[in-house]
PDB file of C-alpha atoms and ligand atoms in Angstrom:
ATOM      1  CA  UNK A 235     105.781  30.340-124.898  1.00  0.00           C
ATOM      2  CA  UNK A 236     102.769  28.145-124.026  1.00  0.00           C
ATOM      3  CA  UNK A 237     100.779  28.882-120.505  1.00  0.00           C
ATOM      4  CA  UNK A 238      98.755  25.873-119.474  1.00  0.00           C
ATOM      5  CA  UNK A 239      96.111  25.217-116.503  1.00  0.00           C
ATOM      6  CA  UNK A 240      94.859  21.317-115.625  1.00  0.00           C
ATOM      7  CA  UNK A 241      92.886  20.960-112.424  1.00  0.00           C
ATOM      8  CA  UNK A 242      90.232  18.524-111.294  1.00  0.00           C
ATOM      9  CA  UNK A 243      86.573  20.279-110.627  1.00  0.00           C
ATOM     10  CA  UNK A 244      87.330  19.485-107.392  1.00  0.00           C
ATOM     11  CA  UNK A 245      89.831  22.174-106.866  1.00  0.00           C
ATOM     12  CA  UNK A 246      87.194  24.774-108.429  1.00  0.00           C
ATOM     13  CA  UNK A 247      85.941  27.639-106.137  1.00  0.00           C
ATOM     14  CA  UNK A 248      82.837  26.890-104.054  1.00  0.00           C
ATOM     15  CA  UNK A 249      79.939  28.364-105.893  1.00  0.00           C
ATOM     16  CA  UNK A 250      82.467  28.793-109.088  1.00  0.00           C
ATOM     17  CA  UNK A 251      79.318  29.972-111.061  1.00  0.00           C
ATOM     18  CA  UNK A 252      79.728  33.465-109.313  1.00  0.00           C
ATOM     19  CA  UNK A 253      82.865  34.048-111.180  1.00  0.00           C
ATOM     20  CA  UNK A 254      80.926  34.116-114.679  1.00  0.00           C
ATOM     21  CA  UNK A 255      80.335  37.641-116.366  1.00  0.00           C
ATOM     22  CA  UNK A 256      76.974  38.298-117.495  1.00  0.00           C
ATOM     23  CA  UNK A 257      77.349  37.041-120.775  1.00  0.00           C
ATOM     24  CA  UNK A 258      78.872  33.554-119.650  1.00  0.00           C
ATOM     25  CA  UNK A 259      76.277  33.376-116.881  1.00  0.00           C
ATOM     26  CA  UNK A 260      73.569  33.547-119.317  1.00  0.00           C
ATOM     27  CA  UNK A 261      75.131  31.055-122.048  1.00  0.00           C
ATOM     28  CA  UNK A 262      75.577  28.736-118.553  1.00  0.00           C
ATOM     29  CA  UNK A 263      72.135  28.979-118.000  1.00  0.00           C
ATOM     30  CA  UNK A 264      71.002  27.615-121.341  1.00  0.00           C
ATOM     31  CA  UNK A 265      72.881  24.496-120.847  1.00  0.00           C
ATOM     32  CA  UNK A 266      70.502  22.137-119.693  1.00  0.00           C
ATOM     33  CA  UNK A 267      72.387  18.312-119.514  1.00  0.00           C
ATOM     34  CA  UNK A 268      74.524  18.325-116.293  1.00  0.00           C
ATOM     35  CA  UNK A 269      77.187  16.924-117.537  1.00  0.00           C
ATOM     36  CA  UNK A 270      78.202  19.617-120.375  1.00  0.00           C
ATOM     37  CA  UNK A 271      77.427  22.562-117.615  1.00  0.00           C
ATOM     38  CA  UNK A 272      79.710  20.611-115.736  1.00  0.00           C
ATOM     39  CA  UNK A 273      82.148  20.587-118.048  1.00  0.00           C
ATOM     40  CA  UNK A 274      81.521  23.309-119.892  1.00  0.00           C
ATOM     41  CA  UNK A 275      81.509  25.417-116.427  1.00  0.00           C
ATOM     42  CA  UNK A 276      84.717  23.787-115.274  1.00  0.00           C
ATOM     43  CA  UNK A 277      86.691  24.466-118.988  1.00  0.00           C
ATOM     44  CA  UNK A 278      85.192  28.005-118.403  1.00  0.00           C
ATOM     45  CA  UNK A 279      87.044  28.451-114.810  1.00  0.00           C
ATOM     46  CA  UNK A 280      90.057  26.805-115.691  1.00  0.00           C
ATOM     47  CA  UNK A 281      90.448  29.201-118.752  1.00  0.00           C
ATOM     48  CA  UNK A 282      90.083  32.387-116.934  1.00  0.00           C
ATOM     49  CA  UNK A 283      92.482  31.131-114.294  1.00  0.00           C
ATOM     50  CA  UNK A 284      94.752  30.727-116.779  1.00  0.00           C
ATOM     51  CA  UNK A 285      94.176  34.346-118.719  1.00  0.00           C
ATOM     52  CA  UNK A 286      94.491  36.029-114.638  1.00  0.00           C
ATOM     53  CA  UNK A 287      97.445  33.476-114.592  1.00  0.00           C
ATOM     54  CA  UNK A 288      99.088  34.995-117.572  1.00  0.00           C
ATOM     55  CA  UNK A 289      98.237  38.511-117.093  1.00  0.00           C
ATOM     56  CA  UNK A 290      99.557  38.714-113.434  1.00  0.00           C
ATOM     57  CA  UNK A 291     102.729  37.473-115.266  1.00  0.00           C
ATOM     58  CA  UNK A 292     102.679  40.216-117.277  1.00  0.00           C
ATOM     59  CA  UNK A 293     101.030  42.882-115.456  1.00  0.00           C
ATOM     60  CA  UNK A 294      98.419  42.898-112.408  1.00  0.00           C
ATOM     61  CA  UNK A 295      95.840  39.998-113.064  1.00  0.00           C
ATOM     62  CA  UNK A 296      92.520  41.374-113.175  1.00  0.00           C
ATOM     63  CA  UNK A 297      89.755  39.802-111.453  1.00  0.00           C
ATOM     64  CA  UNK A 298      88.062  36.256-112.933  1.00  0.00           C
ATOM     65  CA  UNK A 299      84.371  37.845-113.516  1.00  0.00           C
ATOM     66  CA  UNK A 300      86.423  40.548-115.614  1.00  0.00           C
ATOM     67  CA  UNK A 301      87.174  38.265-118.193  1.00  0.00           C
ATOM     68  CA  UNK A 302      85.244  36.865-120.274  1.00  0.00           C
ATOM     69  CA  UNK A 303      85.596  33.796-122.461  1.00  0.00           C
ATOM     70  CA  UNK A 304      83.524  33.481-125.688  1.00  0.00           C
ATOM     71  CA  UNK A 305      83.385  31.190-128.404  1.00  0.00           C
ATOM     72  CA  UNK A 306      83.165  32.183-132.454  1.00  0.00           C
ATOM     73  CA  UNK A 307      80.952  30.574-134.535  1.00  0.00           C
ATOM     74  CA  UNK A 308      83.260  27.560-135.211  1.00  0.00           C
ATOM     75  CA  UNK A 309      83.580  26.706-131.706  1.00  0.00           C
ATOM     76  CA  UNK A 310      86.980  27.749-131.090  1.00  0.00           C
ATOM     77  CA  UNK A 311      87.116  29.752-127.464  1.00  0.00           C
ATOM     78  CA  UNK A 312      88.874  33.181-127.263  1.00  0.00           C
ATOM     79  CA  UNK A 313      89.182  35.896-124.419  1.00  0.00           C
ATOM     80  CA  UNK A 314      88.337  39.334-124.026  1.00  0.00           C
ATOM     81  CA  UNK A 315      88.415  42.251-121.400  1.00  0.00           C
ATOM     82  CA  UNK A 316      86.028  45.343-121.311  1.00  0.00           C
ATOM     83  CA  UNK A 317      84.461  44.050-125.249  1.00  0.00           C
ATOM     84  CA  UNK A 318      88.011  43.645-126.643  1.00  0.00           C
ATOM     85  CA  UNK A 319      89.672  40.763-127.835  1.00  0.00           C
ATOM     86  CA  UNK A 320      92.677  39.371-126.354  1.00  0.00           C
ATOM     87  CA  UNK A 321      94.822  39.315-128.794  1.00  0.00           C
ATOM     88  CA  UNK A 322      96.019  35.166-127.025  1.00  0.00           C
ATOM     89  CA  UNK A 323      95.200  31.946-128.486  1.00  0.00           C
ATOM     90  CA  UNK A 324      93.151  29.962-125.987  1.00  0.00           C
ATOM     91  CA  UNK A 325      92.129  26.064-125.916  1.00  0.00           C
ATOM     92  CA  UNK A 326      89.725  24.223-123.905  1.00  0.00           C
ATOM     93  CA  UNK A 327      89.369  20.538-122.827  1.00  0.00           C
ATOM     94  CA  UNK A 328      87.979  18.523-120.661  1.00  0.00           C
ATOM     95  CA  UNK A 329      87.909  15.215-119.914  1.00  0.00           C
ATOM     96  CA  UNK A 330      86.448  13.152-116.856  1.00  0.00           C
ATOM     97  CA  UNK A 331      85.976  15.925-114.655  1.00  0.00           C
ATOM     98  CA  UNK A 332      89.176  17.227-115.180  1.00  0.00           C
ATOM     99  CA  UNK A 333      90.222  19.905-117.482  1.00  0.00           C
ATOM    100  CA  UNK A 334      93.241  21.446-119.412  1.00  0.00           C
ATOM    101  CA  UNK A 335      93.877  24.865-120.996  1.00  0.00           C
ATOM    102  CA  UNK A 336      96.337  25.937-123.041  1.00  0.00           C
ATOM    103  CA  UNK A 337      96.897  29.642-124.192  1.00  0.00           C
ATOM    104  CA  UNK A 338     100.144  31.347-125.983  1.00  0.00           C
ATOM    105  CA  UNK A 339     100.502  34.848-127.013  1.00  0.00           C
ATOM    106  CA  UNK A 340     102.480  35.204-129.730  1.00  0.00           C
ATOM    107  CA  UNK A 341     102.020  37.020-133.071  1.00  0.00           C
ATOM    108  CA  UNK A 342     100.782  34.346-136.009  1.00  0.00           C
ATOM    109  CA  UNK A 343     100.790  31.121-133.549  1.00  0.00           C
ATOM    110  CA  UNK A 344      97.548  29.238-132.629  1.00  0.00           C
ATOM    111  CA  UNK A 345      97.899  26.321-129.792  1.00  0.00           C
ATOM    112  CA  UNK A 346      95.341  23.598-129.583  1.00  0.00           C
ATOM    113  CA  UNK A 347      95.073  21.696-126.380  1.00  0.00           C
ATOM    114  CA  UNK A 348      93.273  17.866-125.169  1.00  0.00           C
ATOM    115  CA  UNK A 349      93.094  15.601-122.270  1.00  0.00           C
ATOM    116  CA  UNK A 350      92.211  12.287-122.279  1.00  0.00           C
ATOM    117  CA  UNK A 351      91.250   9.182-119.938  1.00  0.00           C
ATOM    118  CA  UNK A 352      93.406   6.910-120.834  1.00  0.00           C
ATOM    119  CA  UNK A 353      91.161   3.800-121.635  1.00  0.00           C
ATOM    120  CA  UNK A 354      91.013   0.443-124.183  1.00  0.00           C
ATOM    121  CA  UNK A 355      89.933   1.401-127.473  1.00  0.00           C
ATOM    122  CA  UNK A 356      89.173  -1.169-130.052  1.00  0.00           C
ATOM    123  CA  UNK A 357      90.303  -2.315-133.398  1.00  0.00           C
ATOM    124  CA  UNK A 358      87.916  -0.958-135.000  1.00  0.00           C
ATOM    125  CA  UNK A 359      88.559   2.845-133.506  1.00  0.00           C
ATOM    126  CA  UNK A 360      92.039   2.358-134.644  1.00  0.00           C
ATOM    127  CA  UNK A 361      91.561   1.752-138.358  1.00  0.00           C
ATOM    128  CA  UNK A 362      88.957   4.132-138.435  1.00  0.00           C
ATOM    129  CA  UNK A 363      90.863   6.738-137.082  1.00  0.00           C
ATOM    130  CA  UNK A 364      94.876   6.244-137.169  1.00  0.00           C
ATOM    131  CA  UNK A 365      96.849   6.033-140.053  1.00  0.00           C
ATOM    132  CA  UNK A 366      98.610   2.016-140.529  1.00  0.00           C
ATOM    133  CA  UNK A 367     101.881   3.463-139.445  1.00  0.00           C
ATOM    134  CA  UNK A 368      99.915   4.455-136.483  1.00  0.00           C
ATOM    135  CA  UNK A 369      98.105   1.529-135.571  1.00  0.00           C
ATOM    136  CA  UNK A 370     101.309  -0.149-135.936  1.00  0.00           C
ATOM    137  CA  UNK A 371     103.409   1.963-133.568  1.00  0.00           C
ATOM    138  CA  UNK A 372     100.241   1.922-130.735  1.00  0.00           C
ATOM    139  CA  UNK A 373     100.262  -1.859-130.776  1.00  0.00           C
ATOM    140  CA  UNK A 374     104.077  -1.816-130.328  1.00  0.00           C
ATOM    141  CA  UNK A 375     104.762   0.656-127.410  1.00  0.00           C
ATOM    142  CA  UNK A 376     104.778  -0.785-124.123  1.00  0.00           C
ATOM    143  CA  UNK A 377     101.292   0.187-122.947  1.00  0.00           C
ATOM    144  CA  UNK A 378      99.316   0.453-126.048  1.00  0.00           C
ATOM    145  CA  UNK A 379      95.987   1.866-124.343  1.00  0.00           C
ATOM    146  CA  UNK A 380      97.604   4.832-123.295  1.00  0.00           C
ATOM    147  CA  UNK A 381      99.586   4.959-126.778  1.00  0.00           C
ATOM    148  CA  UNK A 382      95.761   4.894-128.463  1.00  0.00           C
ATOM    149  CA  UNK A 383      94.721   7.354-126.277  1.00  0.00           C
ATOM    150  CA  UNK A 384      97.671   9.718-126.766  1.00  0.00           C
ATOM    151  CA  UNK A 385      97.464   9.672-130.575  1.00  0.00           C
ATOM    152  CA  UNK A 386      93.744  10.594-130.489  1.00  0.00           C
ATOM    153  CA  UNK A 387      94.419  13.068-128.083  1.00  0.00           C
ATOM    154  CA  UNK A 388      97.508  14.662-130.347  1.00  0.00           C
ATOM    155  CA  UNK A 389      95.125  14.464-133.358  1.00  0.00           C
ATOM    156  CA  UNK A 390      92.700  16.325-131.320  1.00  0.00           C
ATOM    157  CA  UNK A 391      95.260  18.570-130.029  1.00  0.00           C
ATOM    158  CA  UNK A 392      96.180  19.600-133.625  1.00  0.00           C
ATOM    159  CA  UNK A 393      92.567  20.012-135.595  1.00  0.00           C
ATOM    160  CA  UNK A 394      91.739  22.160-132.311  1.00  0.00           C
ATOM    161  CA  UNK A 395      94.927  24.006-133.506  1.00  0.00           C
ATOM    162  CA  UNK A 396      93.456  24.451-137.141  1.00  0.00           C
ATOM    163  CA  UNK A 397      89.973  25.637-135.422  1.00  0.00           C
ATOM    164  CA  UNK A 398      88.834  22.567-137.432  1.00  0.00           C
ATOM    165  CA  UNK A 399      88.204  19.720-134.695  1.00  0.00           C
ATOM    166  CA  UNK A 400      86.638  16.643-136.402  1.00  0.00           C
ATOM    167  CA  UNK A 401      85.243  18.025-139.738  1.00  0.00           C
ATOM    168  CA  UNK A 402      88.859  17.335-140.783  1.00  0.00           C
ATOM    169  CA  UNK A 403      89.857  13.452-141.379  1.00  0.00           C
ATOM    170  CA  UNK A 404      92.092  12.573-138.561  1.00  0.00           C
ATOM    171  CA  UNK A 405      94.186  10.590-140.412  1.00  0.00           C
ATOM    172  CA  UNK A 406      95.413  12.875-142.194  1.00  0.00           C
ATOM    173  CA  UNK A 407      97.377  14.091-139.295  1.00  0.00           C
ATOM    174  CA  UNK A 408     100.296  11.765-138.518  1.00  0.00           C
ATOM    175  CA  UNK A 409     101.767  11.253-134.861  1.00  0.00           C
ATOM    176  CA  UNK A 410     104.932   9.842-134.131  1.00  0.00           C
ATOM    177  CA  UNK A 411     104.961   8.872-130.613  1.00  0.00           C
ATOM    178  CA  UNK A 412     107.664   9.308-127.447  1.00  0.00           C
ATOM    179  CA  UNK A 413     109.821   6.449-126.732  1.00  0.00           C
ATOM    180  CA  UNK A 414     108.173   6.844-122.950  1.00  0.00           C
ATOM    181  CA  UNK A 415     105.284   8.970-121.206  1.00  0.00           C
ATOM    182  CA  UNK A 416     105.755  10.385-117.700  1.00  0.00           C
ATOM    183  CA  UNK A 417     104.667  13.875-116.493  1.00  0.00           C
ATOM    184  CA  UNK A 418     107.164  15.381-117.925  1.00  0.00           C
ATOM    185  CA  UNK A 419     106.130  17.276-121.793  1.00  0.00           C
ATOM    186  CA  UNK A 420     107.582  14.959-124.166  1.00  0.00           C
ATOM    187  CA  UNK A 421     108.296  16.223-128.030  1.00  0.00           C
ATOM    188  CA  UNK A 422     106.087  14.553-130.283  1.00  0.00           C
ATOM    189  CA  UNK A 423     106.379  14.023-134.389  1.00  0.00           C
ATOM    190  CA  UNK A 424     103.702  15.701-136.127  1.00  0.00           C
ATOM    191  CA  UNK A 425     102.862  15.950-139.968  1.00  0.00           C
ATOM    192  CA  UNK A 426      99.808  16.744-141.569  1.00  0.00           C
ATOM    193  CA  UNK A 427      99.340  15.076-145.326  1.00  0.00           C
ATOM    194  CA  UNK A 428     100.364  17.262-148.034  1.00  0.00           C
ATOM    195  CA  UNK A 429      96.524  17.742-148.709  1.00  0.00           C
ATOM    196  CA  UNK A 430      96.266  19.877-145.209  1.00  0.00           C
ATOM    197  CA  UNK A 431      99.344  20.884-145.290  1.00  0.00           C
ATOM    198  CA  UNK A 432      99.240  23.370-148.135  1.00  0.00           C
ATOM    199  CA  UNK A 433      95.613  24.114-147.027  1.00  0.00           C
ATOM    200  CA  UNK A 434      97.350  25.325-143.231  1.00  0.00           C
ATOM    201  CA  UNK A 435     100.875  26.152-144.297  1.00  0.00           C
ATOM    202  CA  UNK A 436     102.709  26.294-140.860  1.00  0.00           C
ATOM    203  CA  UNK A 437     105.297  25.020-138.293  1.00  0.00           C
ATOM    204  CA  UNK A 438     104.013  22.471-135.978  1.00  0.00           C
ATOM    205  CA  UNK A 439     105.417  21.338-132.676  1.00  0.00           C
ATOM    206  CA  UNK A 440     103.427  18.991-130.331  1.00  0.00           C
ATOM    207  CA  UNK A 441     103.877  17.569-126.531  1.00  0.00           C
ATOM    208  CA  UNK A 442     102.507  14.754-124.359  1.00  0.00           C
ATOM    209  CA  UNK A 443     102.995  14.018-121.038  1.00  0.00           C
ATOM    210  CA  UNK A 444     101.126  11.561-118.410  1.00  0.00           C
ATOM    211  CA  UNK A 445      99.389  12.930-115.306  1.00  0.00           C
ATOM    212  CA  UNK A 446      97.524  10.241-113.369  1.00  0.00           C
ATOM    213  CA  UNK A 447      95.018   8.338-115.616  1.00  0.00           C
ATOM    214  CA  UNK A 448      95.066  11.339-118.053  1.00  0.00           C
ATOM    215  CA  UNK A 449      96.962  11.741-121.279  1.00  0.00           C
ATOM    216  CA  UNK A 450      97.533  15.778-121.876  1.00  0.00           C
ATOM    217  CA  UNK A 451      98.568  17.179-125.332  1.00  0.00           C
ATOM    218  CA  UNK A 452      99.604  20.408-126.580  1.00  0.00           C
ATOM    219  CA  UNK A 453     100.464  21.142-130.296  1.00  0.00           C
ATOM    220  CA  UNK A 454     101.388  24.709-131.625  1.00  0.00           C
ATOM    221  CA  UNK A 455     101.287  26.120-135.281  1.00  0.00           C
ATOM    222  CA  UNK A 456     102.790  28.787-136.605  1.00  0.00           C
ATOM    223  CA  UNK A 457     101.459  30.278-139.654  1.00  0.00           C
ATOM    224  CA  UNK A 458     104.538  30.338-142.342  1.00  0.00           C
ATOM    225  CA  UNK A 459     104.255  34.313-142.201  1.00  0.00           C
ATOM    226  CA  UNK A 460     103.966  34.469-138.427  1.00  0.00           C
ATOM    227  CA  UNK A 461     107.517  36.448-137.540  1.00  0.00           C
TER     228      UNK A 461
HETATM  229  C1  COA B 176      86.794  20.439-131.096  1.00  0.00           C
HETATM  230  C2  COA B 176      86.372  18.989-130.805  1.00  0.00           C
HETATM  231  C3  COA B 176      87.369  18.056-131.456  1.00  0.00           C
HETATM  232  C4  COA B 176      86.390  18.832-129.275  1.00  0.00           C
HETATM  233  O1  COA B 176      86.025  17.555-128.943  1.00  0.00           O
HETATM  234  P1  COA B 176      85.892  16.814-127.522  1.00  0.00           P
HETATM  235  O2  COA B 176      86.990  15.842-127.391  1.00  0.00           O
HETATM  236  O3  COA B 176      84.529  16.307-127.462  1.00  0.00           O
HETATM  237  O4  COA B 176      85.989  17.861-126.372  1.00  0.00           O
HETATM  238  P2  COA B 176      87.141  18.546-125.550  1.00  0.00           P
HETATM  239  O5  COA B 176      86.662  18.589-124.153  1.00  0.00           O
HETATM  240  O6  COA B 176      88.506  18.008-125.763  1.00  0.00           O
HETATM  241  O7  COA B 176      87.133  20.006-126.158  1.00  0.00           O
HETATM  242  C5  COA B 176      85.981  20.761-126.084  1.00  0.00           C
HETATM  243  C6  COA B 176      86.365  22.203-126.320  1.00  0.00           C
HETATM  244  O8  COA B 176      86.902  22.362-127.623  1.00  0.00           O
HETATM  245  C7  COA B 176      86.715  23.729-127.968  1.00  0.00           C
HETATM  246  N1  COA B 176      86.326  23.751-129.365  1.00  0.00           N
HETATM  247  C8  COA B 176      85.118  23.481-129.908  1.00  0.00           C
HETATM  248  N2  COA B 176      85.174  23.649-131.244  1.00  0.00           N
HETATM  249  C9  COA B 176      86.445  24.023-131.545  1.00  0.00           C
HETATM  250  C10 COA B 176      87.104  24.371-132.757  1.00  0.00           C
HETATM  251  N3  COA B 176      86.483  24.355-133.942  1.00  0.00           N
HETATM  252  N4  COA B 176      88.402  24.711-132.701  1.00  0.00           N
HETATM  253  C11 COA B 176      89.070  24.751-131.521  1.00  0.00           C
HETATM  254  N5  COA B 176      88.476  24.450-130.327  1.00  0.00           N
HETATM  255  C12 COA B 176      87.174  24.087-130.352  1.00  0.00           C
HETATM  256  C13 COA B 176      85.656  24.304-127.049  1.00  0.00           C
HETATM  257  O9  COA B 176      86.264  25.249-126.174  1.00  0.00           O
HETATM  258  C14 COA B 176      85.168  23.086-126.272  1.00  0.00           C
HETATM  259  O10 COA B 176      84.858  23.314-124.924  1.00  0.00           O
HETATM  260  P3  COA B 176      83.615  24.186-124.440  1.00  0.00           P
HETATM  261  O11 COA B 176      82.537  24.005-125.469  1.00  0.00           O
HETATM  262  O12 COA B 176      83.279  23.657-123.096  1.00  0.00           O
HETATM  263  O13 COA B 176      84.162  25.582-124.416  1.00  0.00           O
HETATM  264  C15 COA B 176      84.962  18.694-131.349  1.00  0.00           C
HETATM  265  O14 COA B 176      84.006  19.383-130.578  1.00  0.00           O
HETATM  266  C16 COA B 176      84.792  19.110-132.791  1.00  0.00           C
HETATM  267  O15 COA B 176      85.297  18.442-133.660  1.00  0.00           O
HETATM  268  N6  COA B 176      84.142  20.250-133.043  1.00  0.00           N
HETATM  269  C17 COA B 176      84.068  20.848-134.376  1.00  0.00           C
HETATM  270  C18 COA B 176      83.239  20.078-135.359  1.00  0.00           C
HETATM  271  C19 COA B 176      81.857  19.841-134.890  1.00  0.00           C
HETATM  272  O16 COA B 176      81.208  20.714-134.372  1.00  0.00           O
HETATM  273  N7  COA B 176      81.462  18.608-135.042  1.00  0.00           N
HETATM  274  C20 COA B 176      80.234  18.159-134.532  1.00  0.00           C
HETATM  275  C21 COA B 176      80.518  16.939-133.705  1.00  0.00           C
HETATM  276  S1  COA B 176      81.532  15.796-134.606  1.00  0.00           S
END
């Protein structure tokens, strides 16, 4: 089962910064540009709202400043707890001063999350990134802006998935899109080219939904020896 956090960084804590272990506190103060400590600090909160979240479900939630969230050397964010490892895949994104996290615990499965402003893109963004089936079905659906931005965020979504992000070609990650987008999740088509597929043999499932000006995604992979 996916868990999953969006909030504004107006909801965050006053003084939210006071929440960061040691470790984060110290990566925080290396960021210098205010808008990634924004983000980064808001993606930071959200996350370990959503680990508490998830343990209290499972458990008694331990306090934020108690866990810890890290990144490995590809960029991909994980969680630990007294210097171990959650064993939980976690994504981070943010997007206009609003983030989204995704995490899910199960054996062999890896979830990649994005949110998006939904906003105009041009032609040229959509032949350099979508596939010509894509581009085709974006210019057809009844608001194509926010069908743009919800196949770049689903493409995101995924390589995030793969621990990849953009060193992989997104085109060679097909979307098929909803027939409508409200804030409900809505199932989305997903298939990578047979290229990436046999280089990430898995399952893949994939969701949308609409909140506000935002476009959320969530796609899921399970490795083809998860149980
Ligand atoms: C992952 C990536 C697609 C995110 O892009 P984005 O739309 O700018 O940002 P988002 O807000 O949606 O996501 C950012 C979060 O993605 C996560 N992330 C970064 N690299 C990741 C990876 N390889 N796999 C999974 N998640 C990753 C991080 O948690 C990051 O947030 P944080 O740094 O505040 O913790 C992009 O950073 C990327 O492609 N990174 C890998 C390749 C790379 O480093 N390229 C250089 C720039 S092209």
């Amino acid at each position: 089962m996916i868990h999953w956090l969006s909030q504004p960084a107006s909801a965050l804590p006053p003084h939210a910064e006071t929440l960061l272990s040691p470790a984060e506190a110290a990566t925080y103060a290396a960021l210098k540009a205010p808008k990634r400590r924004s983000d980064w600090l808001l993606g930071r909160i959200t996350a370990k709202q959503l680990v508490a979240e998830y343990l209290g479900s499972t458990g008694s939630a331990p306090s934020l400043n108690a866990i810890v969230i890290a990144a490995d050397p590809d960029g991909a964010p994980y969680a630990s707890m007294h210097g171990a490892r959650l064993p939980l895949s976690l994504s981070i994104s943010h997007s206009h001063d609003t983030a989204l996290c995704a995490l899910v615990d199960a054996a062999g499965k890896t979830v990649g999350c994005d949110i998006e402003y939904i906003e105009a893109r041009d032609a040229a963004f959509l032949s350099d990134f979508f596939t010509p089936a894509e581009q085709v079905a974006a210019l057809a659906w009844p608001e194509p802006h926010t069908a743009t931005t919800l196949l770049w965020s689903a493409k995101e979504a995924v390589l995030k998935a793969l621990r990849e992000g953009l060193r992989i070609d997104t085109k060679q990650v097909q979307i098929t899109l909803p027939n409508a987008l409200d804030d409900e999740w809505a199932t989305l088509g997903i298939a990578l080219d047979p290229a990436l597929a046999q280089r990430f043999p898995g399952a893949w499932s994939a969701w949308a939904r609409r909140s506000g000006d935002f476009v959320q995604t969530m796609a899921l992979c399970a490795a083809a020896d998860a149980p």
